[in-house]
Coordinates of C-alpha atoms in Angstrom, one line a residue:
Chain A
M1 CA 24.8 -15.2 -34.8
M2 CA 22.3 -12.6 -36.0
N3 CA 19.7 -15.3 -36.4
R4 CA 20.2 -16.7 -33.0
L5 CA 20.0 -13.3 -31.5
S6 CA 16.8 -12.4 -33.1
L7 CA 15.3 -15.8 -32.2
S8 CA 16.1 -15.3 -28.5
N9 CA 14.8 -11.7 -28.9
F10 CA 11.6 -13.1 -30.4
F11 CA 11.1 -15.4 -27.4
V12 CA 11.8 -12.6 -24.9
N13 CA 9.2 -10.4 -26.6
L14 CA 6.8 -13.4 -26.7
I15 CA 7.1 -13.9 -23.0
F16 CA 6.3 -10.2 -22.4
I17 CA 3.5 -10.1 -24.8
V18 CA 1.9 -13.0 -23.1
Y19 CA 2.5 -11.5 -19.7
S20 CA 1.2 -8.1 -20.8
V21 CA -1.9 -9.8 -22.0
I22 CA -2.3 -11.4 -18.6
C23 CA -2.1 -8.0 -17.0
V24 CA -4.5 -6.3 -19.3
V25 CA -7.1 -9.0 -20.3
P26 CA -8.9 -9.0 -16.9
L27 CA -9.6 -5.3 -17.4
L28 CA -10.9 -5.9 -20.9
I29 CA -13.2 -8.6 -19.7
L30 CA -14.5 -6.3 -17.0
L31 CA -15.1 -3.6 -19.7
S32 CA -16.8 -6.1 -22.0
V33 CA -19.2 -7.5 -19.4
S34 CA -20.2 -4.0 -18.4
F35 CA -21.3 -3.3 -22.0
T36 CA -23.2 -6.5 -22.4
N37 CA -26.8 -7.2 -22.1
E38 CA -27.6 -8.8 -18.7
Q39 CA -29.6 -11.6 -20.4
S40 CA -26.7 -12.5 -22.6
V41 CA -24.3 -12.6 -19.6
F42 CA -26.8 -14.8 -17.8
Q43 CA -26.9 -17.3 -20.6
S44 CA -23.4 -17.5 -22.0
G45 CA -21.2 -16.1 -19.1
Y46 CA -18.5 -13.5 -19.2
S47 CA -16.5 -13.0 -22.4
L48 CA -13.8 -10.8 -23.9
I49 CA -16.1 -9.3 -26.5
P50 CA -19.6 -8.2 -25.8
Q51 CA -22.0 -10.6 -27.5
D52 CA -25.0 -8.5 -27.1
F53 CA -23.9 -4.8 -26.8
S54 CA -25.9 -2.8 -24.3
L55 CA -25.7 0.3 -22.2
D56 CA -28.3 -0.8 -19.7
A57 CA -25.8 -1.3 -16.9
Y58 CA -24.5 2.3 -17.1
K59 CA -28.0 3.7 -17.5
Y60 CA -29.1 1.7 -14.4
I61 CA -26.2 2.8 -12.2
L62 CA -26.1 6.4 -13.2
M63 CA -29.7 7.3 -13.2
G64 CA -31.6 9.1 -10.6
N65 CA -30.0 9.8 -7.2
S66 CA -27.4 7.2 -7.8
P67 CA -25.1 6.2 -4.9
I68 CA -22.2 5.9 -7.4
I69 CA -22.2 9.6 -8.3
R70 CA -22.2 10.4 -4.6
A71 CA -19.4 8.0 -4.0
Y72 CA -17.4 9.5 -6.9
G73 CA -17.8 12.9 -5.3
I74 CA -16.7 11.7 -1.9
T75 CA -13.7 9.8 -3.4
I76 CA -12.6 12.7 -5.6
F77 CA -12.8 15.1 -2.6
V78 CA -10.9 12.8 -0.3
T79 CA -8.3 12.2 -2.9
L80 CA -7.7 15.8 -3.8
V81 CA -7.8 17.2 -0.3
G82 CA -5.9 14.3 1.2
T83 CA -3.1 14.5 -1.3
L84 CA -2.8 18.3 -1.1
F85 CA -2.6 18.3 2.7
H86 CA -0.3 15.3 2.7
L87 CA 2.1 17.1 0.5
V88 CA 1.9 20.4 2.4
I89 CA 2.4 18.8 5.9
S90 CA 5.0 16.2 4.8
S91 CA 7.1 18.6 2.7
M92 CA 7.3 21.2 5.5
F93 CA 8.0 18.4 8.0
A94 CA 10.7 16.9 5.8
Y95 CA 12.3 20.2 5.0
S96 CA 12.7 21.1 8.7
L97 CA 14.3 17.7 9.2
S98 CA 16.7 18.2 6.3
R99 CA 18.2 21.5 7.6
P100 CA 21.5 21.0 9.4
E101 CA 21.0 24.1 11.6
V102 CA 17.9 22.4 13.2
K103 CA 19.4 20.8 16.3
Y104 CA 16.6 18.4 17.2
R105 CA 16.3 17.0 13.6
N106 CA 17.8 13.7 14.5
I107 CA 15.6 13.0 17.5
V108 CA 12.5 13.9 15.5
S109 CA 13.7 11.8 12.5
F110 CA 14.1 8.9 14.8
L111 CA 10.5 9.4 16.1
V112 CA 9.4 9.3 12.4
I113 CA 11.4 6.1 11.6
F114 CA 10.3 4.4 14.8
C115 CA 6.7 4.5 13.4
L116 CA 7.9 2.0 10.8
L117 CA 9.2 -0.4 13.4
F118 CA 6.4 -0.6 15.9
S119 CA 2.7 0.1 15.8
G120 CA -0.1 0.0 18.3
G121 CA -2.1 -2.2 16.0
L122 CA -5.6 -1.9 14.6
V123 CA -7.7 -1.7 17.8
P124 CA -6.0 1.2 19.5
W125 CA -6.0 3.0 16.2
Y126 CA -9.7 2.4 15.8
I127 CA -10.4 3.6 19.3
L128 CA -8.3 6.7 18.8
L129 CA -10.2 7.7 15.6
S130 CA -13.7 6.8 16.8
K131 CA -13.7 7.4 20.6
V132 CA -10.9 9.9 21.2
L133 CA -11.0 12.1 18.0
H134 CA -14.7 11.4 17.3
L135 CA -14.0 11.1 13.6
K136 CA -16.2 8.0 13.0
D137 CA -18.8 8.6 10.3
T138 CA -17.3 11.9 9.2
I139 CA -15.6 12.5 5.9
F140 CA -12.4 13.6 7.8
V141 CA -11.8 10.0 8.9
L142 CA -11.1 9.1 5.3
I143 CA -8.4 11.8 5.1
V144 CA -6.8 12.5 8.5
P145 CA -5.2 9.1 9.3
Y146 CA -3.0 9.3 6.2
L147 CA -1.7 12.9 6.2
V148 CA 1.8 11.9 7.1
S149 CA 3.7 8.7 6.1
S150 CA 7.1 8.0 7.5
V151 CA 8.4 6.7 4.2
N152 CA 7.3 9.8 2.3
V153 CA 8.8 12.1 4.9
M154 CA 12.1 10.2 4.6
I155 CA 12.0 10.3 0.8
L156 CA 11.3 14.1 0.8
R157 CA 13.9 14.7 3.5
N158 CA 16.6 12.9 1.5
F159 CA 15.7 14.8 -1.6
F160 CA 15.8 18.2 0.2
R161 CA 19.2 17.3 1.5
T162 CA 20.5 17.1 -2.1
I163 CA 19.6 20.8 -2.8
P164 CA 23.0 22.6 -2.8
E165 CA 23.5 24.6 0.4
S166 CA 24.8 27.5 -1.7
I167 CA 21.4 28.1 -3.3
I168 CA 19.7 28.4 0.1
E169 CA 22.6 30.5 1.5
S170 CA 22.3 32.9 -1.4
A171 CA 18.6 33.3 -0.8
R172 CA 19.4 34.1 2.8
I173 CA 21.9 36.7 1.8
D174 CA 19.3 38.3 -0.4
G175 CA 17.2 38.7 2.7
S176 CA 14.7 35.9 2.1
G177 CA 13.0 34.5 5.2
E178 CA 13.4 30.7 5.7
F179 CA 9.8 30.0 4.9
N180 CA 9.9 32.2 1.9
T181 CA 13.0 30.3 0.7
F182 CA 11.2 27.1 1.1
L183 CA 8.1 28.3 -0.8
K184 CA 9.8 30.2 -3.6
L185 CA 13.0 28.2 -4.1
V186 CA 12.9 24.7 -2.6
I187 CA 9.4 23.8 -3.7
P188 CA 9.9 24.7 -7.3
L189 CA 13.2 22.8 -7.3
S190 CA 11.4 19.7 -5.9
T191 CA 8.4 19.6 -8.2
P192 CA 9.4 16.2 -9.8
V193 CA 9.7 14.4 -6.5
L194 CA 6.6 16.1 -5.0
A195 CA 4.6 15.1 -8.1
T196 CA 5.8 11.5 -7.8
V197 CA 5.1 11.3 -4.1
G198 CA 1.7 13.0 -4.7
L199 CA 0.8 10.5 -7.4
F200 CA 1.3 7.6 -5.1
V201 CA -0.6 9.3 -2.3
A202 CA -3.5 10.0 -4.6
V203 CA -3.6 6.4 -5.7
F204 CA -3.6 5.3 -2.1
Y205 CA -6.5 7.6 -1.2
W206 CA -8.4 6.5 -4.3
N207 CA -7.9 2.8 -3.6
D208 CA -8.5 2.9 0.1
W209 CA -11.5 0.7 1.0
F210 CA -10.3 -0.2 4.5
T211 CA -10.9 3.0 6.3
A212 CA -14.5 3.3 5.1
A213 CA -15.1 -0.3 5.8
L214 CA -14.1 0.1 9.4
L215 CA -15.2 3.7 10.2
I216 CA -18.0 4.7 7.9
E217 CA -21.6 3.5 8.5
N218 CA -23.4 6.4 6.9
S219 CA -24.1 5.3 3.3
K220 CA -23.9 8.9 2.2
L221 CA -20.2 8.8 2.9
Y222 CA -19.3 5.6 1.1
T223 CA -16.2 5.8 -1.0
L224 CA -16.1 4.2 -4.5
Q225 CA -13.9 1.3 -3.3
F226 CA -16.1 0.6 -0.3
L227 CA -19.3 0.8 -2.4
L228 CA -17.7 -1.6 -4.8
Q229 CA -16.8 -4.0 -2.0
S230 CA -20.3 -3.8 -0.6
I231 CA -22.1 -4.5 -3.8
M232 CA -20.0 -7.6 -4.5
N233 CA -22.0 -9.4 -2.0
N234 CA -25.1 -7.3 -1.9
I235 CA -26.2 -5.5 -5.0
A236 CA -28.9 -3.7 -3.0
F237 CA -26.4 -1.0 -2.1
L238 CA -26.6 0.2 -5.7
Q239 CA -30.3 0.8 -5.7
G240 CA -30.3 3.6 -3.2
N241 CA -33.8 4.3 -2.1
S242 CA -35.6 3.1 -5.2
L243 CA -36.9 -0.1 -3.7
T244 CA -40.3 0.2 -5.2
V245 CA -39.1 0.9 -8.7
K246 CA -39.2 -2.0 -11.2
A247 CA -39.0 -4.7 -8.6
A248 CA -40.3 -7.2 -11.1
A249 CA -38.3 -6.2 -14.1
M250 CA -35.0 -7.9 -14.8
Q251 CA -32.4 -5.7 -13.2
P252 CA -28.9 -5.6 -14.7
D253 CA -27.2 -6.7 -11.5
E254 CA -24.3 -8.6 -12.8
T255 CA -23.4 -6.1 -15.5
A256 CA -24.1 -3.1 -13.2
R257 CA -21.5 -4.5 -10.7
M258 CA -18.9 -4.7 -13.5
A259 CA -19.9 -1.2 -14.7
T260 CA -19.3 0.2 -11.2
C261 CA -15.9 -1.4 -11.2
V262 CA -15.1 0.1 -14.6
L263 CA -16.0 3.5 -13.2
A264 CA -13.8 2.9 -10.2
V265 CA -10.7 1.9 -12.2
G266 CA -11.4 4.3 -15.1
P267 CA -9.5 7.3 -13.8
I268 CA -6.4 5.3 -13.0
V269 CA -6.3 3.3 -16.2
I270 CA -7.1 6.4 -18.4
T271 CA -4.4 8.6 -16.8
Y272 CA -1.9 5.9 -16.5
P273 CA -0.3 6.1 -20.0
F274 CA 0.4 9.8 -19.4
L275 CA 1.7 9.3 -15.8
Q276 CA 3.4 6.0 -16.1
K277 CA 6.9 7.4 -16.3
Y278 CA 6.4 9.2 -13.0
F279 CA 5.3 6.0 -11.3
V280 CA 8.3 4.1 -12.7
K281 CA 10.6 6.8 -11.5
G282 CA 8.8 7.0 -8.2
L283 CA 9.5 3.4 -7.2
T284 CA 13.2 3.9 -7.4
L285 CA 12.8 6.9 -5.2
G286 CA 11.2 4.8 -2.5
A287 CA 14.1 2.3 -2.8
V288 CA 16.4 4.9 -1.3
K289 CA 16.1 4.6 2.4
A290 CA 17.1 6.8 5.4
Chain B
M1 CA 26.2 39.4 49.4
E2 CA 23.3 39.9 47.2
T3 CA 25.3 39.7 44.0
I4 CA 26.8 36.4 45.2
T5 CA 23.4 34.8 45.7
I6 CA 22.1 36.0 42.4
K7 CA 25.0 34.5 40.4
P8 CA 24.1 30.9 40.7
K9 CA 20.5 31.6 39.9
T10 CA 21.4 33.1 36.5
K11 CA 23.6 30.1 35.9
K12 CA 20.7 27.8 36.6
V13 CA 18.5 29.7 34.2
R14 CA 21.2 29.6 31.5
R15 CA 21.4 25.8 31.8
R16 CA 17.7 25.5 31.0
V17 CA 17.8 27.9 28.2
P18 CA 19.3 25.8 25.3
F19 CA 16.1 24.1 24.4
F20 CA 14.1 27.3 24.2
S21 CA 16.8 29.3 22.6
E22 CA 17.2 26.6 20.0
I23 CA 13.4 26.7 19.3
I24 CA 13.5 30.5 19.1
K25 CA 16.6 30.6 16.9
N26 CA 15.0 28.3 14.4
K27 CA 11.4 29.1 15.1
T28 CA 10.4 29.0 11.4
F29 CA 11.7 25.5 11.0
Y30 CA 10.1 24.3 14.2
A31 CA 6.8 25.8 13.2
M32 CA 7.1 23.9 9.9
M33 CA 7.8 20.7 11.8
L34 CA 5.0 21.1 14.3
P35 CA 2.0 19.9 12.2
G36 CA 3.8 16.8 11.1
L37 CA 5.2 16.1 14.5
L38 CA 1.8 16.6 16.2
F39 CA 0.4 14.2 13.6
I40 CA 2.8 11.4 14.3
I41 CA 2.4 11.8 18.0
V42 CA -1.4 11.6 17.9
I43 CA -1.8 9.1 15.1
Y44 CA 1.2 6.8 15.7
Y45 CA 2.3 7.2 19.3
L46 CA -1.0 7.6 21.2
P47 CA -2.2 4.2 19.8
M48 CA 1.1 2.6 21.0
M49 CA -0.1 3.4 24.5
G50 CA -3.4 1.8 23.6
V51 CA -1.8 -1.6 23.5
V52 CA -2.8 -2.0 27.2
I53 CA -6.3 -2.9 25.9
A54 CA -4.9 -6.3 25.3
F55 CA -4.7 -6.8 29.1
Q56 CA -8.2 -5.5 29.7
Q57 CA -11.7 -6.5 29.2
Y58 CA -12.3 -3.4 27.1
N59 CA -15.7 -1.9 27.2
P60 CA -16.3 0.9 24.6
F61 CA -18.5 2.8 27.0
K62 CA -16.1 2.8 29.9
G63 CA -13.1 3.5 27.8
I64 CA -9.5 2.5 28.4
L65 CA -9.3 4.1 31.8
G66 CA -12.5 2.6 33.1
S67 CA -12.3 -0.9 31.7
P68 CA -11.4 -3.7 34.1
W69 CA -7.9 -5.3 33.9
V70 CA -7.8 -9.1 33.2
G71 CA -4.1 -9.7 33.0
F72 CA -3.2 -12.3 30.4
K73 CA -6.7 -13.7 30.1
N74 CA -7.0 -12.6 26.4
F75 CA -3.7 -14.2 25.6
E76 CA -4.6 -17.4 27.5
F77 CA -7.7 -17.8 25.5
L78 CA -5.9 -17.0 22.3
F79 CA -3.1 -19.5 22.9
K80 CA -5.6 -22.2 23.8
S81 CA -7.6 -21.8 20.6
D82 CA -6.2 -23.4 17.4
A83 CA -6.8 -20.1 15.5
L84 CA -3.5 -18.7 16.5
F85 CA -1.5 -21.5 14.9
Q86 CA -3.6 -21.4 11.7
I87 CA -3.3 -17.6 11.2
T88 CA 0.4 -17.5 12.0
F89 CA 1.1 -20.5 9.8
N90 CA -0.8 -19.0 6.9
T91 CA 0.8 -15.5 7.3
I92 CA 4.3 -16.9 7.1
F93 CA 3.5 -19.6 4.6
Y94 CA 2.2 -17.1 2.1
N95 CA 4.8 -14.5 2.8
V96 CA 7.7 -17.0 2.2
I97 CA 6.1 -18.0 -1.1
F98 CA 5.4 -14.4 -2.1
L99 CA 9.0 -13.4 -1.2
I100 CA 10.6 -16.2 -3.4
L101 CA 8.2 -15.9 -6.3
G102 CA 7.9 -12.1 -6.2
I103 CA 11.6 -11.3 -6.1
G104 CA 12.7 -14.3 -8.2
L105 CA 10.3 -13.6 -11.1
A106 CA 11.0 -9.9 -10.9
L107 CA 14.7 -10.5 -11.3
V108 CA 14.0 -12.7 -14.4
F109 CA 11.6 -10.1 -15.8
A110 CA 14.1 -7.2 -15.2
I111 CA 16.9 -9.1 -17.0
L112 CA 14.6 -10.0 -19.9
I113 CA 13.4 -6.4 -20.2
D114 CA 16.9 -5.2 -20.3
S115 CA 18.0 -7.9 -22.8
N116 CA 15.3 -6.8 -25.2
G117 CA 17.5 -4.1 -26.7
N118 CA 14.5 -2.0 -27.9
R119 CA 14.2 0.9 -25.5
F120 CA 10.6 1.7 -26.5
L121 CA 9.5 -1.9 -26.0
S122 CA 11.3 -2.1 -22.7
G123 CA 9.6 1.0 -21.4
A124 CA 6.2 -0.3 -22.6
Y125 CA 6.7 -3.6 -20.8
K126 CA 7.7 -1.9 -17.6
S127 CA 4.6 0.2 -17.7
I128 CA 2.3 -2.6 -18.4
L129 CA 3.9 -4.8 -15.7
L130 CA 3.4 -2.0 -13.2
L131 CA -0.3 -1.3 -14.0
P132 CA -1.8 -4.0 -11.6
Y133 CA 0.3 -2.5 -8.8
L134 CA -1.9 0.6 -8.9
L135 CA -5.2 -1.2 -8.7
S136 CA -6.9 -1.9 -5.4
W137 CA -7.5 -5.4 -4.1
V138 CA -11.3 -4.7 -4.3
V139 CA -10.9 -4.1 -8.1
A140 CA -8.7 -7.2 -8.2
E141 CA -11.6 -9.1 -6.5
Y142 CA -13.8 -8.2 -9.5
L143 CA -11.1 -9.1 -12.0
L144 CA -10.5 -12.5 -10.3
F145 CA -14.3 -13.1 -10.1
S146 CA -14.6 -12.7 -13.8
F147 CA -12.3 -15.7 -14.2
L148 CA -13.4 -17.8 -11.3
S149 CA -17.2 -17.3 -11.1
V150 CA -18.6 -20.8 -11.0
D151 CA -21.4 -20.4 -13.6
R152 CA -20.1 -17.5 -15.7
G153 CA -16.3 -17.3 -15.2
I154 CA -13.8 -17.6 -18.0
L155 CA -12.0 -20.4 -16.4
N156 CA -15.0 -22.7 -16.1
Q157 CA -16.0 -21.8 -19.6
M158 CA -12.6 -23.0 -20.8
L159 CA -12.9 -26.2 -18.7
H160 CA -16.3 -26.7 -20.3
F161 CA -14.8 -26.3 -23.7
F162 CA -12.4 -29.2 -23.0
G163 CA -15.3 -31.2 -21.5
I164 CA -14.1 -30.9 -17.9
E165 CA -16.6 -30.4 -15.1
P166 CA -16.9 -26.9 -13.7
I167 CA -14.9 -26.3 -10.5
S168 CA -16.4 -24.3 -7.6
W169 CA -13.3 -22.2 -6.9
Y170 CA -14.9 -20.2 -4.1
S171 CA -15.7 -23.3 -1.9
E172 CA -12.4 -25.3 -2.1
P173 CA -9.7 -24.0 0.1
I174 CA -6.9 -25.9 -1.6
Y175 CA -7.1 -23.9 -4.8
W176 CA -6.4 -20.7 -2.9
R177 CA -3.0 -21.9 -1.9
F178 CA -2.2 -21.3 -5.6
I179 CA -4.6 -18.5 -6.5
L180 CA -3.3 -16.2 -3.8
P181 CA 0.4 -16.4 -4.8
A182 CA -0.6 -15.9 -8.4
A183 CA -2.6 -12.8 -7.5
Y184 CA 0.3 -11.5 -5.4
V185 CA 2.7 -11.9 -8.3
W186 CA 0.3 -10.4 -10.8
K187 CA 0.0 -7.3 -8.6
N188 CA 3.5 -6.9 -7.3
V189 CA 6.0 -8.3 -9.7
G190 CA 6.1 -5.1 -11.7
Y191 CA 7.1 -3.1 -8.6
F192 CA 10.1 -5.3 -8.0
A193 CA 11.0 -5.6 -11.7
V194 CA 11.1 -1.8 -12.0
I195 CA 13.4 -1.5 -9.0
F196 CA 15.7 -4.2 -10.5
A197 CA 15.6 -2.6 -13.9
A198 CA 16.8 0.6 -12.3
G199 CA 19.6 -1.4 -10.7
I200 CA 20.5 -3.0 -14.1
S201 CA 20.7 0.4 -15.8
G202 CA 23.3 1.4 -13.2
I203 CA 25.7 -1.4 -14.2
S204 CA 28.5 -0.2 -16.3
T205 CA 28.4 -1.3 -20.0
E206 CA 32.1 -2.0 -19.9
Y207 CA 31.5 -5.3 -18.1
Y208 CA 29.2 -6.5 -20.8
E209 CA 31.6 -5.4 -23.6
A210 CA 34.4 -7.2 -21.9
A211 CA 32.3 -10.3 -21.6
K212 CA 31.2 -10.1 -25.2
M213 CA 34.9 -10.0 -26.3
D214 CA 35.4 -13.2 -24.4
G215 CA 32.6 -14.7 -26.3
A216 CA 30.0 -14.8 -23.5
N217 CA 26.4 -15.2 -24.7
K218 CA 23.4 -13.3 -23.2
F219 CA 22.6 -16.0 -20.7
Q220 CA 26.2 -16.2 -19.5
Q221 CA 26.3 -12.4 -19.1
A222 CA 23.1 -12.5 -17.1
I223 CA 24.4 -15.2 -14.8
K224 CA 28.0 -13.9 -14.4
I225 CA 27.4 -10.2 -14.5
T226 CA 23.9 -9.0 -14.0
I227 CA 22.8 -11.2 -11.2
P228 CA 26.0 -10.8 -9.1
M229 CA 25.8 -7.0 -9.6
L230 CA 22.2 -7.0 -8.5
M231 CA 22.9 -9.1 -5.4
P232 CA 23.3 -6.1 -3.0
I233 CA 19.9 -4.7 -3.9
T234 CA 18.3 -8.2 -3.9
I235 CA 19.6 -8.9 -0.4
I236 CA 18.4 -5.6 0.9
L237 CA 14.9 -6.2 -0.6
I238 CA 14.8 -9.6 0.9
L239 CA 15.8 -8.4 4.3
L240 CA 13.3 -5.6 4.2
Q241 CA 10.6 -8.1 3.4
V242 CA 11.7 -10.5 6.1
G243 CA 11.3 -7.7 8.6
K244 CA 7.6 -7.6 7.6
I245 CA 7.1 -11.3 7.3
F246 CA 4.6 -11.3 10.3
Y247 CA 2.3 -8.9 8.4
A248 CA 0.2 -10.6 5.8
A249 CA 1.4 -9.8 2.2
F250 CA 4.0 -7.6 4.0
G251 CA 1.3 -5.2 5.2
D252 CA -0.9 -5.1 2.0
W253 CA -3.2 -7.7 3.4
G254 CA -6.4 -6.6 1.6
M255 CA -5.9 -9.5 -0.8
F256 CA -6.7 -12.1 1.9
Y257 CA -9.9 -10.4 2.7
N258 CA -11.2 -9.3 -0.7
L259 CA -10.1 -12.0 -3.2
P260 CA -11.8 -14.9 -1.5
K261 CA -14.9 -12.6 -1.0
D262 CA -14.6 -12.9 2.8
S263 CA -15.9 -16.5 2.4
G264 CA -15.9 -18.5 5.6
I265 CA -15.5 -21.9 3.8
L266 CA -12.1 -20.8 2.6
F267 CA -10.7 -19.5 6.0
S268 CA -8.5 -22.5 6.5
A269 CA -6.5 -21.3 3.5
T270 CA -7.1 -17.6 3.6
N271 CA -7.3 -16.5 7.2
V272 CA -4.1 -14.6 8.2
I273 CA -3.2 -12.5 11.3
D274 CA -4.4 -9.3 9.8
T275 CA -7.8 -10.6 8.6
Y276 CA -8.3 -12.3 12.0
V277 CA -7.7 -9.0 13.8
Y278 CA -9.9 -7.1 11.4
R279 CA -12.8 -9.6 11.6
S280 CA -12.6 -9.9 15.4
L281 CA -13.0 -6.1 15.6
K282 CA -15.4 -5.4 12.8
V283 CA -17.7 -8.5 12.8
M284 CA -17.5 -9.6 16.5
G285 CA -16.6 -6.4 18.2
D286 CA -14.2 -8.4 20.3
F287 CA -11.8 -5.7 21.4
G288 CA -9.8 -7.8 23.8
M289 CA -9.1 -10.7 21.5
S290 CA -8.5 -8.4 18.5
S291 CA -6.0 -6.3 20.4
A292 CA -4.3 -9.3 21.9
V293 CA -3.6 -10.7 18.5
G294 CA -2.6 -7.2 17.3
L295 CA -0.1 -6.9 20.1
Y296 CA 1.3 -10.4 19.4
Q297 CA 1.8 -9.3 15.8
S298 CA 3.3 -5.9 16.8
V299 CA 5.8 -7.4 19.2
V300 CA 7.0 -10.3 17.0
G301 CA 7.0 -7.9 14.1
F302 CA 9.1 -5.4 16.0
V303 CA 11.7 -8.1 16.9
L304 CA 11.8 -9.2 13.3
V305 CA 12.4 -5.7 12.0
L306 CA 15.2 -5.2 14.5
I307 CA 16.8 -8.4 13.4
S308 CA 16.5 -7.7 9.7
N309 CA 17.7 -4.1 10.2
F310 CA 20.7 -5.5 12.1
F311 CA 21.7 -7.6 9.1
I312 CA 20.9 -4.8 6.6
R313 CA 23.2 -2.6 8.7
R314 CA 26.0 -5.1 8.6
Y315 CA 25.6 -5.6 4.9
D316 CA 25.0 -2.0 3.7
K317 CA 24.9 0.8 6.2
D318 CA 23.1 3.3 3.9
S319 CA 20.2 1.0 3.4
A320 CA 19.5 0.5 7.1
L321 CA 16.4 2.1 8.6
F322 CA 18.4 3.4 11.5

């Protein structure tokens, strides 16, 4: 019995080890290529272990007025500001929808949910942002369209509903104003759920290539993901304005591409081990619907 | 006389008052609601009115109000071209495969994770499975390219090792019918597995103890206890996905654009409704065609969500959207 159990356990673990390798190996190959000499990649292709270790790719993409550093700055700004405003607006919105004394909460909640059912589609959205709000080619267009998401408002509203009425009532008796109660009492009680929602929003902003692809033409406002997408087919985006420099020399194109990608995933992969439990918890939050 | 004429007036005023008095009574809450409400009205509801563009020959310089109306011309053109069938077929073809593979494999993974017995390992597997879910499709494009690159990719190196001719993955549509589902599973199976794992941890251990007493092995326990107990959440997940089946990869359509590197040769196997709308707008600047396809998607998508929500409601009221 014991033997059979451990044997099946062995197979279960084997399956997961193989699958985990599938999840992780592509990232390792990426890392390896970024640290390989261009010549060696050219001759023997990509490999899991750098055959001819070299830092050329990183030197190449980080030197001078590199578009990558700029794109990093833009992406970090968009992620931080976007996540912060998303949390502030959504949590206030959700809290007002969670309060039973607010008479129109159900009508407004329906307006929020209806956004999940029907959308005007891409073209009217594009025209709104570019022609009506005139946000095209500004950094705001990367932030503004995603400040509220229906799903997150519903998640937060459902969480706020679970806060015992007696706590809020007692604050009211102590003379606390409604907004003060929200700020000093409700928010601290909700930090776990706010942190989880915030993490997913931050990952969304970090990973967003689509908005920049559609609404950014000014290369100074490229985000990391959009820069990454652009250089896949045209490495010239990486060179900034240094057309004259070392035109003849062998440029580490292939490895520079991979190095850019390493820099783009770096923050997510490095922080993931510390944050993974919030992500795992957060998914089950989302599974609870209106 | 005067007092009599005034009375009905005050009554009338009172009848109007409730809206404003409610706003004033809870002014703090409504002030907190305002930014979010304004946001959804501008960002979600204004574009809903913009769907009229589908019936116009939209000119960016003239705007929605100044562009000429053309009735159903955009749709006529659309339904005559064979693009519509192709993108609709591809969208649904992939989504059905994604749905079956994604949910099926996640169920298996969740059960295996649970049967592992070692809590530390279970946690580690869950985390590793979920990692690809947090990477963008642009990054996935790079990861895939390191495998599929014709002259440098790992896969062709392996084929070479076994003496097989290299395959040009980026110019043969047929391979993408397998590559795309594999990529979808790679990225999303962790998401569903984590949800199922949470469901499993909610199942009372008493059932398993009773089954063990009756001599049921792990496999029998999974079939007779775990899967039936997970059925409600599985059905809800399936119905939610079915509601989004008209949106490529259930809305996360970047894979169809990025993974094949926007390659025209592969369109027969990789073009879906969302990529078609995107390309019509971005590459061709064809507002009319793009918004006609967009409206087609929105309307059919709306009907599908209503249908799926109807069934969710009948099945489990708490999981319904409305």
